[in-house]
Coordinates of C-alpha atoms and ligand atoms in Angstrom, one line a residue:
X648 CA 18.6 -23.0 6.0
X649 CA 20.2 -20.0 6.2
X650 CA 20.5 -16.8 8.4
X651 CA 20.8 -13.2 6.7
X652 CA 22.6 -10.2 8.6
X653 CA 22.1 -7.1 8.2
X654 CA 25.8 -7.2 6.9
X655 CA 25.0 -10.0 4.2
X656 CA 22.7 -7.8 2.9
X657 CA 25.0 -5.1 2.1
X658 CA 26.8 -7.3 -0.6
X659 CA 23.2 -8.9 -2.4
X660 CA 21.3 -8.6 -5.6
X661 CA 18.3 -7.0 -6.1
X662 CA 15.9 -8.8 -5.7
X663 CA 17.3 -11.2 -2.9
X664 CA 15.8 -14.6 -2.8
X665 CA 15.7 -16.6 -0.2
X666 CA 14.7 -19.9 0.7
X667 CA 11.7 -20.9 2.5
X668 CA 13.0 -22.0 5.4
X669 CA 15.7 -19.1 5.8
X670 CA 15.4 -16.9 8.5
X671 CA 15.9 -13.0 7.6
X672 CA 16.9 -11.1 10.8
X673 CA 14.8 -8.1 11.5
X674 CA 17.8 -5.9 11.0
X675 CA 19.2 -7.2 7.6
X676 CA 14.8 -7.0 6.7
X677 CA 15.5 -3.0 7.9
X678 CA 18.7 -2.6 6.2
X679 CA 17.2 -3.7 2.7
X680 CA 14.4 -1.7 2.9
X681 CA 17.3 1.5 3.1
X682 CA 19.2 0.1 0.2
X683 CA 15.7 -0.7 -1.7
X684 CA 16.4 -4.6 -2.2
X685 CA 13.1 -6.5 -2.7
X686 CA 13.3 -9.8 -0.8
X687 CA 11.2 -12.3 -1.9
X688 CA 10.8 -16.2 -1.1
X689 CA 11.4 -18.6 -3.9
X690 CA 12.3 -22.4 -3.6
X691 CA 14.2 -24.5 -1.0
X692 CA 17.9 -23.8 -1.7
X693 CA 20.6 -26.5 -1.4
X694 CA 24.1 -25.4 -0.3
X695 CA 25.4 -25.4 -4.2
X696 CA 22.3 -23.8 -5.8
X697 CA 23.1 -20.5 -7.4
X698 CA 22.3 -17.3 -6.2
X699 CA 20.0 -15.3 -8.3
X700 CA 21.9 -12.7 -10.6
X701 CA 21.3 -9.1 -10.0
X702 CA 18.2 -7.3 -12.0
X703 CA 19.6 -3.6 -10.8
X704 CA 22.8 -2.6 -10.8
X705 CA 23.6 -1.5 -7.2
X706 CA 25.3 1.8 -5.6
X707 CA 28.9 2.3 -5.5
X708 CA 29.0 3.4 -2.1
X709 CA 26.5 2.1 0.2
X710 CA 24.4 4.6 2.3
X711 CA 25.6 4.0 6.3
X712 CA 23.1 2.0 7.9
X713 CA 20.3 3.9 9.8
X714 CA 19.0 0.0 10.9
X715 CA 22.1 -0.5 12.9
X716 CA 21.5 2.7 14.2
X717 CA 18.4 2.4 15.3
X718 CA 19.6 -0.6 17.3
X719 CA 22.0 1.4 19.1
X720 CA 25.0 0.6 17.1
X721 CA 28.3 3.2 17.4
X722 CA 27.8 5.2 13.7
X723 CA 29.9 8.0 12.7
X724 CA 28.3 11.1 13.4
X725 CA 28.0 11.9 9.6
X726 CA 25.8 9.6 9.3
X727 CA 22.9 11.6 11.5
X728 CA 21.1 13.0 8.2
X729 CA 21.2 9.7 6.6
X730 CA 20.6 12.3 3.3
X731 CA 21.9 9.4 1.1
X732 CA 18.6 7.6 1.6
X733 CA 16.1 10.1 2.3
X734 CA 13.7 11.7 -0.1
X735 CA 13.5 15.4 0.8
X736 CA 9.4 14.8 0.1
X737 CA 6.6 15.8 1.9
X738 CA 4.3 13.7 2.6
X739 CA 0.5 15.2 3.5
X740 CA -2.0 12.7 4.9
X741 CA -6.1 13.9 4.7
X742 CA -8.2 12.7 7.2
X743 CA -6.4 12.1 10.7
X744 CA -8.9 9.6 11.7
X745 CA -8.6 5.6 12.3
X746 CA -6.4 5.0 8.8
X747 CA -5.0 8.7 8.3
X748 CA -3.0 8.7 11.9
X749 CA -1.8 5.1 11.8
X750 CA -0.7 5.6 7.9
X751 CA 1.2 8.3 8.9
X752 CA 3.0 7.0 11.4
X753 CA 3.8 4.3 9.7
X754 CA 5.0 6.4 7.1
X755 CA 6.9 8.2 9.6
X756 CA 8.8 5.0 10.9
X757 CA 10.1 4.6 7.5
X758 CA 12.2 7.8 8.0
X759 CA 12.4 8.0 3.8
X760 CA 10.8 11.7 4.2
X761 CA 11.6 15.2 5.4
X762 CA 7.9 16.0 6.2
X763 CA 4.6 14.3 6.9
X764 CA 1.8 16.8 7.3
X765 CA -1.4 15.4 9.0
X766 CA -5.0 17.1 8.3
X767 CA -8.5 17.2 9.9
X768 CA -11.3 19.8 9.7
X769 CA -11.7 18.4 14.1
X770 CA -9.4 22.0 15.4
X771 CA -6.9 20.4 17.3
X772 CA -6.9 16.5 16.4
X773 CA -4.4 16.1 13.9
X774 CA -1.8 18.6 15.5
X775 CA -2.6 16.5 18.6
X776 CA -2.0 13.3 17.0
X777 CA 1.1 14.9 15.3
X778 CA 3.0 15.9 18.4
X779 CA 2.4 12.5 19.8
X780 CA 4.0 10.5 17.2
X781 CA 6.4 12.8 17.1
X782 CA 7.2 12.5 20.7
X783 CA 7.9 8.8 19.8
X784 CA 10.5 9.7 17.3
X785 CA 13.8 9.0 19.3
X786 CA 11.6 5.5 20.4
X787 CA 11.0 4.4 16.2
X788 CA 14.2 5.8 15.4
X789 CA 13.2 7.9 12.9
X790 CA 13.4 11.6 11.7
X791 CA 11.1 12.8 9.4
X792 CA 9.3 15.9 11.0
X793 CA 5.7 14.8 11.7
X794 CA 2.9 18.4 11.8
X795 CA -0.8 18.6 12.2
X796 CA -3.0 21.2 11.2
X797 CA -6.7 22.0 10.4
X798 CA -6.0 23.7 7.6
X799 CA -6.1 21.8 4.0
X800 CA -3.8 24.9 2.6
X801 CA -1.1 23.3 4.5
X802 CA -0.5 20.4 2.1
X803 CA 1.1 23.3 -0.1
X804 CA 3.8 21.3 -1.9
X805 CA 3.3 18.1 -0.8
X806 CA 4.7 15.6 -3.4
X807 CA 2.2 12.7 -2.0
X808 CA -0.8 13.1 -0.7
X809 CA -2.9 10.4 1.3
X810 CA -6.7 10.8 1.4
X811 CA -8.4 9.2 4.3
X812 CA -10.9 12.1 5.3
X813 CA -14.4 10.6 5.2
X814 CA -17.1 8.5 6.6
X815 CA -16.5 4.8 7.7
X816 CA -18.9 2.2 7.6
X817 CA -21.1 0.7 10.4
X818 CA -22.6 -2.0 10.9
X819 CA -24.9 -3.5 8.1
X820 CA -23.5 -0.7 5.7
X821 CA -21.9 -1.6 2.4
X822 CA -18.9 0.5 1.3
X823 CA -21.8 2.1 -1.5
X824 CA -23.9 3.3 1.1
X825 CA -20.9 6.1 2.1
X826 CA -21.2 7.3 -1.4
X827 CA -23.2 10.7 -1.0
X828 CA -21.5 11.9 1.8
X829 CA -18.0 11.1 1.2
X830 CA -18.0 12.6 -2.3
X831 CA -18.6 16.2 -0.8
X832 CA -15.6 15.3 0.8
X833 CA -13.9 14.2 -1.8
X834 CA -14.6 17.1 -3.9
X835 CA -13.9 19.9 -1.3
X836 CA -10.3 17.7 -0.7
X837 CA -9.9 17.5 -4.3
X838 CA -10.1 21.1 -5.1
X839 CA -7.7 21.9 -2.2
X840 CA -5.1 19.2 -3.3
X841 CA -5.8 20.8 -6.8
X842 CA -4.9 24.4 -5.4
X843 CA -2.3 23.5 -3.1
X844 CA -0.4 20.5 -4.1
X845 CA -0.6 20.5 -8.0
X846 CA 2.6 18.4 -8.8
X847 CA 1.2 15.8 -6.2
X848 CA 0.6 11.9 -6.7
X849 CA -2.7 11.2 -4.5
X850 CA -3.4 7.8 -2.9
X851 CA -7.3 7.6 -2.2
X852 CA -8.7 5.2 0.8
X853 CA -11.9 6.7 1.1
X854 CA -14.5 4.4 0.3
X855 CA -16.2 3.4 -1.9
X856 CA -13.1 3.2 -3.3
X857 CA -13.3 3.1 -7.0
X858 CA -15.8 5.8 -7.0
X859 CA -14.1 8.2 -4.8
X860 CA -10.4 7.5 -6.9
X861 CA -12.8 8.4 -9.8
X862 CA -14.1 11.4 -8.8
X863 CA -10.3 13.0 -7.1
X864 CA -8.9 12.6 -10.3
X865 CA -11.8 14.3 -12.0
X866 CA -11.7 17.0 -9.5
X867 CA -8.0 17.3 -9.6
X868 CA -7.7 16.9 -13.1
X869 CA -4.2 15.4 -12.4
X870 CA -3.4 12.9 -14.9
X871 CA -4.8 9.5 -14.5
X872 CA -1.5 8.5 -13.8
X873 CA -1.0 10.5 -10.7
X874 CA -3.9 9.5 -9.2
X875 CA -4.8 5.7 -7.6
X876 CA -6.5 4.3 -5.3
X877 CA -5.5 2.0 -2.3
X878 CA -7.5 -1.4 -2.0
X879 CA -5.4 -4.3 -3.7
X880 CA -2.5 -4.4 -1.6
X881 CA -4.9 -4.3 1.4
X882 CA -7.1 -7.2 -0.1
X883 CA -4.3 -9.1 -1.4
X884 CA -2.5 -9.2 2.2
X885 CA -5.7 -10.4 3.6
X886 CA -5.8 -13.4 1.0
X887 CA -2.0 -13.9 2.4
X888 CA -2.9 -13.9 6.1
X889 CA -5.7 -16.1 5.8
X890 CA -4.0 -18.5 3.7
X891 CA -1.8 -18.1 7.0
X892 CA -4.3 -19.6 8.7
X893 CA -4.2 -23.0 7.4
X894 CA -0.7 -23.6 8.8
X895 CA 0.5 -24.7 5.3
X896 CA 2.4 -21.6 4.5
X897 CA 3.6 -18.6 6.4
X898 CA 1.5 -15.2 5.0
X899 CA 4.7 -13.3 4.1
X900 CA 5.6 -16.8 1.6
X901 CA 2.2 -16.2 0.0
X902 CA 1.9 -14.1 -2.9
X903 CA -1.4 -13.0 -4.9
X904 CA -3.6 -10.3 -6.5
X905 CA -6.6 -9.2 -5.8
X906 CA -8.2 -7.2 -8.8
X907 CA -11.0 -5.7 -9.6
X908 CA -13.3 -3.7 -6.9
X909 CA -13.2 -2.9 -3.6
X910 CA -16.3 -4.9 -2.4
X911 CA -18.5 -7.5 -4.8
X912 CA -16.4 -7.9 -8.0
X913 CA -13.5 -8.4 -6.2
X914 CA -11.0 -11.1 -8.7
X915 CA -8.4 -13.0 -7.1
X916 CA -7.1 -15.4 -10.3
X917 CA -5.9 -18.2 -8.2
X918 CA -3.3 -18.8 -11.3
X919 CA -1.3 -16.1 -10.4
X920 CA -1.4 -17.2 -6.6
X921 CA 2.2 -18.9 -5.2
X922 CA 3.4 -19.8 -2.0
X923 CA 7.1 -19.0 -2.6
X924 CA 7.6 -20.4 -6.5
X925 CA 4.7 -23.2 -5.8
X926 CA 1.3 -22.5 -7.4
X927 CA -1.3 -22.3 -4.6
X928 CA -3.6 -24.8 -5.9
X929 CA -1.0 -27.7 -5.5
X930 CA -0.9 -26.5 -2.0
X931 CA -3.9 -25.8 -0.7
X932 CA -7.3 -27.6 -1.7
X933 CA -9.7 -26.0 -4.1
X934 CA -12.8 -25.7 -1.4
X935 CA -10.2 -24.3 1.0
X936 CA -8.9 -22.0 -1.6
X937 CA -12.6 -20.8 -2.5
X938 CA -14.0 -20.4 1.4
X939 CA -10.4 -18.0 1.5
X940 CA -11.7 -15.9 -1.2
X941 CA -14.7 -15.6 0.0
X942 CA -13.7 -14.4 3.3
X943 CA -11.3 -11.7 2.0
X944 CA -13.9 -10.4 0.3
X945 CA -16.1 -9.8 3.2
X946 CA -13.0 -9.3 5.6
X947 CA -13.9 -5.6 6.0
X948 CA -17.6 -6.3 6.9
X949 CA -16.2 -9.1 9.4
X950 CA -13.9 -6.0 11.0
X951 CA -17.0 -3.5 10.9
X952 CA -19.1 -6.3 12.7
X953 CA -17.3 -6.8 15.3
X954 CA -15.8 -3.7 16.3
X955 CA -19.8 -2.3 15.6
X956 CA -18.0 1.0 15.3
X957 CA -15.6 2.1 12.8
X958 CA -14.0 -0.1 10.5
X959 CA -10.0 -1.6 10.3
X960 CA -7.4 0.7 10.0
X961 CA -4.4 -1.3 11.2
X962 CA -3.9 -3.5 7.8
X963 CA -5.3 -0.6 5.9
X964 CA -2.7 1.8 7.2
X965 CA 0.2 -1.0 6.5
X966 CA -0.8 -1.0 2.9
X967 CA -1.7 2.5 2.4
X968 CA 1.8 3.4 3.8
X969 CA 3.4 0.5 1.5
X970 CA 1.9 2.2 -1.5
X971 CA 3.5 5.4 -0.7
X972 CA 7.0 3.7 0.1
X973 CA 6.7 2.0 -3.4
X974 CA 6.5 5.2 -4.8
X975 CA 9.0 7.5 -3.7
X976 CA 11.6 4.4 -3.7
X977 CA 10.3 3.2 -7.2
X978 CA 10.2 -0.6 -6.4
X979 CA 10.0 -3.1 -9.2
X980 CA 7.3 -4.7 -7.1
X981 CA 4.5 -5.6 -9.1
X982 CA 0.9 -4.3 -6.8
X983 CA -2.0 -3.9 -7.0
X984 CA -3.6 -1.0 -7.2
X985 CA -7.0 1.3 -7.8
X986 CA -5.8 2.8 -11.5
X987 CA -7.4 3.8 -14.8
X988 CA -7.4 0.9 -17.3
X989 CA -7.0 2.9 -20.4
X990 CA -8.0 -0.3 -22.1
X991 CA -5.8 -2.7 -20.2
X992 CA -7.3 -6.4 -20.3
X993 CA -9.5 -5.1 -22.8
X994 CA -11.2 -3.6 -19.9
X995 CA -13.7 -0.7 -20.4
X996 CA -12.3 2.2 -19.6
X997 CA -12.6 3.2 -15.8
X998 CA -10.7 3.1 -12.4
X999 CA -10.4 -0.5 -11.2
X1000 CA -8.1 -3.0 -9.0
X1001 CA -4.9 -4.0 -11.6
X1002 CA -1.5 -5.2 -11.1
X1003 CA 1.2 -2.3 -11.4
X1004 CA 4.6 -0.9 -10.9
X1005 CA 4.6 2.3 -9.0
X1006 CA 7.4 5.0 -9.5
X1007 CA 8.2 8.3 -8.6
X1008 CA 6.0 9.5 -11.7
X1009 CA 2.7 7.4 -9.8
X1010 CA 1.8 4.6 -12.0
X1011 CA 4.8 3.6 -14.0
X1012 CA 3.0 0.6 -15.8
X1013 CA 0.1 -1.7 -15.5
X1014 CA 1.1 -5.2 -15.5
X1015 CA -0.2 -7.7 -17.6
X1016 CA -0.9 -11.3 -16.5
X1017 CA -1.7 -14.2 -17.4
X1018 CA -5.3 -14.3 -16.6
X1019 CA -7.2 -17.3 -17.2
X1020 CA -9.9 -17.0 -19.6
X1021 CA -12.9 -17.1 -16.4
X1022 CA -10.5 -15.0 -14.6
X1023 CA -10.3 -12.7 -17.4
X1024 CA -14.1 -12.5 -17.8
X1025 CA -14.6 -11.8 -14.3
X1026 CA -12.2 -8.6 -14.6
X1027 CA -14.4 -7.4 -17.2
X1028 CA -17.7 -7.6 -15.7
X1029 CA -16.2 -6.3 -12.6
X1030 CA -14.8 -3.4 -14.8
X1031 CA -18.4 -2.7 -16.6
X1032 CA -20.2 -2.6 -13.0
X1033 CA -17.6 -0.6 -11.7
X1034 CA -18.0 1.7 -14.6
X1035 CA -21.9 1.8 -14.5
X1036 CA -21.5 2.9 -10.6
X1037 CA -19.0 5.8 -11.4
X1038 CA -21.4 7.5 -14.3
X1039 CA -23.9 8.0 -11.7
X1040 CA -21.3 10.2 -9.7
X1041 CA -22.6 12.0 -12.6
Ligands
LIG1108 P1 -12.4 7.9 10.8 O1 -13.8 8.4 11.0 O2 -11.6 7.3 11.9 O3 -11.5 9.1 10.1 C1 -12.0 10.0 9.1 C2 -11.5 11.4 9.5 O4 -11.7 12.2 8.3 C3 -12.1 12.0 10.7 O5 -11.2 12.3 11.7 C4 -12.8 13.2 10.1 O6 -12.8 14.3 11.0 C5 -11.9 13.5 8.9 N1 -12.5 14.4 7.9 C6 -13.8 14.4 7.5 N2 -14.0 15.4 6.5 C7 -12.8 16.0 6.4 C8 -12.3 17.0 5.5 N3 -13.1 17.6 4.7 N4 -11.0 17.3 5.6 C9 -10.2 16.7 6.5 N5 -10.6 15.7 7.3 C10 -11.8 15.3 7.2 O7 -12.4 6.9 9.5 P2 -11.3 5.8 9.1 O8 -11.5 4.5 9.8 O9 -10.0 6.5 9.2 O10 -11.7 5.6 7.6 C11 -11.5 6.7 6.7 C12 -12.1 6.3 5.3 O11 -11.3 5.2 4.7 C13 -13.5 5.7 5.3 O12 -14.2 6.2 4.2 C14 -13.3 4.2 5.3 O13 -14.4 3.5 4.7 C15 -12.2 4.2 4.3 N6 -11.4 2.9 4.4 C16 -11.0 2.4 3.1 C17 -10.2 1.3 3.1 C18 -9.7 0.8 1.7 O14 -9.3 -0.3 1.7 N7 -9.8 1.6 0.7 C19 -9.8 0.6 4.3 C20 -10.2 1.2 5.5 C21 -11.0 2.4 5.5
LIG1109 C1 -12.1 -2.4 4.7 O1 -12.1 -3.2 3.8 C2 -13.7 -0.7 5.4 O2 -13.0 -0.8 3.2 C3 -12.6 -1.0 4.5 O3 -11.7 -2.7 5.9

C-alpha cells in the first residue's frame, strides 16, 4: 500500500496507476486533475513492480498548484491567475433547473474556465442561482466568473454549451413520454445556440435523450461531431456504485460501459466490465451481475419514484460536468457518450450510447471494443429502435 501526495504527483506518468489498496490523498486527486493525469486502478503492486511508463509526454514547467492553494498553502502571488491551466472558454449552461444549476457549479469548482453563463426563460432564477454560487467562490476555491440571465442571446460565444432546459419526468412517466414538449424546447434552444454560439460543442441532457441529441444537431446543423449527448457516463457510474454495493469492490475501482439508449436498450457488455484489471465476472456472480444491470437501467425511475417530483440531478450533474471537463482538457479517457454512429459496430446510422474519446474538437474518436457477439447484437437492435423513434421526430 501506498500513499500519493499531492507532491508525488508532480513527478508521475500519465496515466498514473495505482494499486488497489493505495490511498490517493484528496489533494494529490486535485492536483492531477490541474496537470491532466488520468489515475486509474490497476493490480496489487509489490514494492519492486515497475511503474507504468508514460503514454504523454509531460510539461517542462509544471503549472503552480491551485490544489495547495485551495488548502490555504503560502503561493507566490503570480500564481493568482493560475493562466497556465485555465481555458479562457466560456462555458453556457441551458436550463437552470435541478441538473443545469448543479452542472454548473460543478463546472465552476473545476476552475478550468473564464466564464460559465447560466440560462432560464423563469426572469430572475438563473441570475439568482448565479450570484449564489458565486458568492461561494472564495469557499470552493475557484475563479471562473459564474452569470445568469433570461436571455438565450447571452450564450453569444460560448465554446460549450450544456442543454438541460426541459421537462422532467414524474412519476409513472417514461423518458418517451417528455418527447412532444421538450422538442419545442429543443428546437427554440437549438436555433438560438445556432445564432449565438455557432463554433460551440453542445452536450444535450434533456430527455429522451437520443431523440432530443438528434433533433439539436439537426437544428444546429453543427457537425455530428460537435454535438453529443450525456447518458453513458451517468449510467455507467450507476453500474459502478451499485457494484459498490456488494462490498466486493469500491465504485471508483469499477470500470464499465453502458451503450446503447437512454432507457430500454440500454447494453452494458459485462466483457468490458473490470474491477481494477480483474474482469467483473470472476468477481461478482452472474445473477448478481444481471439483478445490477437491471437496476441501472431503471435507476432513474427508482429516483423519480421516490422523490415523486422531479427526477436526479446530483449524479446527472457529476457526469454532465465530467463530459465537459473531458473536453476542454482532451482526456485520453475512453466514455461513453450519446454520438452519431456513422456506421460504427456496423450500427445503422443514428445517435446512440458508444465508447469515445472527447477532445477539444467534441468527439475525437469512437472506440471500438471488443463486444461479444450477443453483446454486439444487442447494440444493434438497440441502434435500429433508437433509429425507428428518431424518424418520427419527423
Ligand atoms: P428542472 O425542471 O429542474 O429544470 C428544467 C429547467 O429548464 C427549468 O428551470 C425551466 O424553467 C427551464 N426551461 C424550460 N424551457 C426553457 C427554455 N426554452 N430556455 C431556457 N430554460 C428553459 O428539470 P431537471 O431535473 O433539471 O431536468 C432537466 C432535463 O434533463 C429533463 O428533461 C430531464 O428528464 C433530463 N435529465 C436527463 C438526464 C440524462 O441522463 N440525460 C438525467 C437527468 C435529467
Ligand atoms: C435519469 O436517468 C431522469 O434520465 C434521468 O435520472
Amino acid at each position: 500500500m501506498r500513499v500519493w501526495s499531492a507532491t508525488d504527483i508532480d513527478s508521475v506518468p500519465s496515466p498514473l496507476v495505482v494499486a488497489p489498496d493505495d490511498v490517493v490523498t484528496p489533494l494529490a486527486r486535485d492536483r492531477a486533475r490541474e496537470l491532466g493525469i488520468e489515475i486509474e486502478v490497476g493490480r496489487a503492486t509489490t514494492n519492486d513492480s515497475p511503474r507504468p511508463a508514460a503514454v504523454r509526454p509531460r510539461p517542462a514547467a509544471l503549472p503552480p498548484s491551485g490544489a495547495l492553494y485551495r488548502r490555504g498553502a503560502p503561493l507566490a502571488i503570480a500564481s493568482w491567475a493560475r493562466a497556465p491551466t485555465r481555458a479562457a472558454a466560456h462555458v453556457a449552461v441551458v436550463g437552470a433547473g435541478h441538473v443545469g444549476a448543479m452542472t454548473a457549479r460543478r463546472v465552476a469548482e473545476s476552475d478550468l474556465f473564464e466564464r460559465i453563463t447560466l440560462v432560464d426563460v423563469v426572469p430572475g432564477l438563473a441570475a439568482g442561482l448565479a450570484l449564489d454560487m458565486w458568492h461561494a467562490a472564495s469557499l470552493g476555491g475557484f475563479s471562473t466568473r459564474v452569470e445568469g440571465t433570461d436571455e438565450l442571446a447571452d450564450i453569444a460565444g460560448a465554446d460549450y454549451v450544456v442543454v438541460t432546459a426541459g421537462r422532467p419526468r414524474k412519476p409513472g412517466m417514461s423518458r418517451t413520454d417528455l418527447t412532444s414538449v421538450n422538442a419545442e424546447i429543443i428546437t427554440d434552444v437549438g436555433a438560438a445556440i445556432r445564432r449565438h454560439a455557432p463554433a460551440s460543442r453542445v452536450v444535450v441532457v434533456t430527455n429522451p435523450l437520443e431523440e432530443m441529441t438528434h433533433l439539436m444537431q439537426r437544428v444546429t446543423e453543427f457537425p455530428a461531431s460537435r454535438v453529443v449527448g450525456m447518458a453513458g457516463v451517468l449510467d455507467s457510474a450507476r453500474f459502478c456504485s451499485l457494484v459498490g454495493l456488494t462490498g466486493k469492490a469500491v465504485p471508483s475501482a469499477v470500470h464499465a460501459h453502458a451503450l446503447g439508449s437512454h432507457g430500454p436498450e440500454m447494453v452494458i457488455p459485462l466483457s468490458q466490465a473490470t474491477v481494477g484489471a480483474t474482469p467483473i465476472e470472476d468477481i461478482v456472480d452472474s445473477e448478481t451481475l444481471a439483478a445490477i444491470v437491471e437496476r441501472t437501467r431503471d435507476s432513474g425511475a427508482e429516483v423519480v419514484a421516490l422523490l415523486q417530483t422531479g427526477s436526479a440531478y446530483f449524479a446527472p450533474a457529476e457526469a454532465t460536468a465530467k463530459m465537459v471537463r473531458a473536453m476542454a482538457t482532451g482526456t485520453d479517457e475512453v466514455i461513453t457518450a450519446c454520438v452519431r454512429s456513422h456506421g460504427a459496430y456496423s450500427l445503422v446510422d443514428t445517435y446512440i450510447g458508444l465508447p469515445v474519446r472527447l477532445g477539444p474538437a467534441g468527439v475525437d474518436e469512437i472506440v471500438l471494443l471488443d463486444l461479444r457477439p450477443a453483446e454486439l447484437n444487442a447494440l444493434r437492435q438497440a441502434a435500429e429502435r433508437i433509429a425507428a423513434r428518431t424518424s418520427e421526430l419527423g
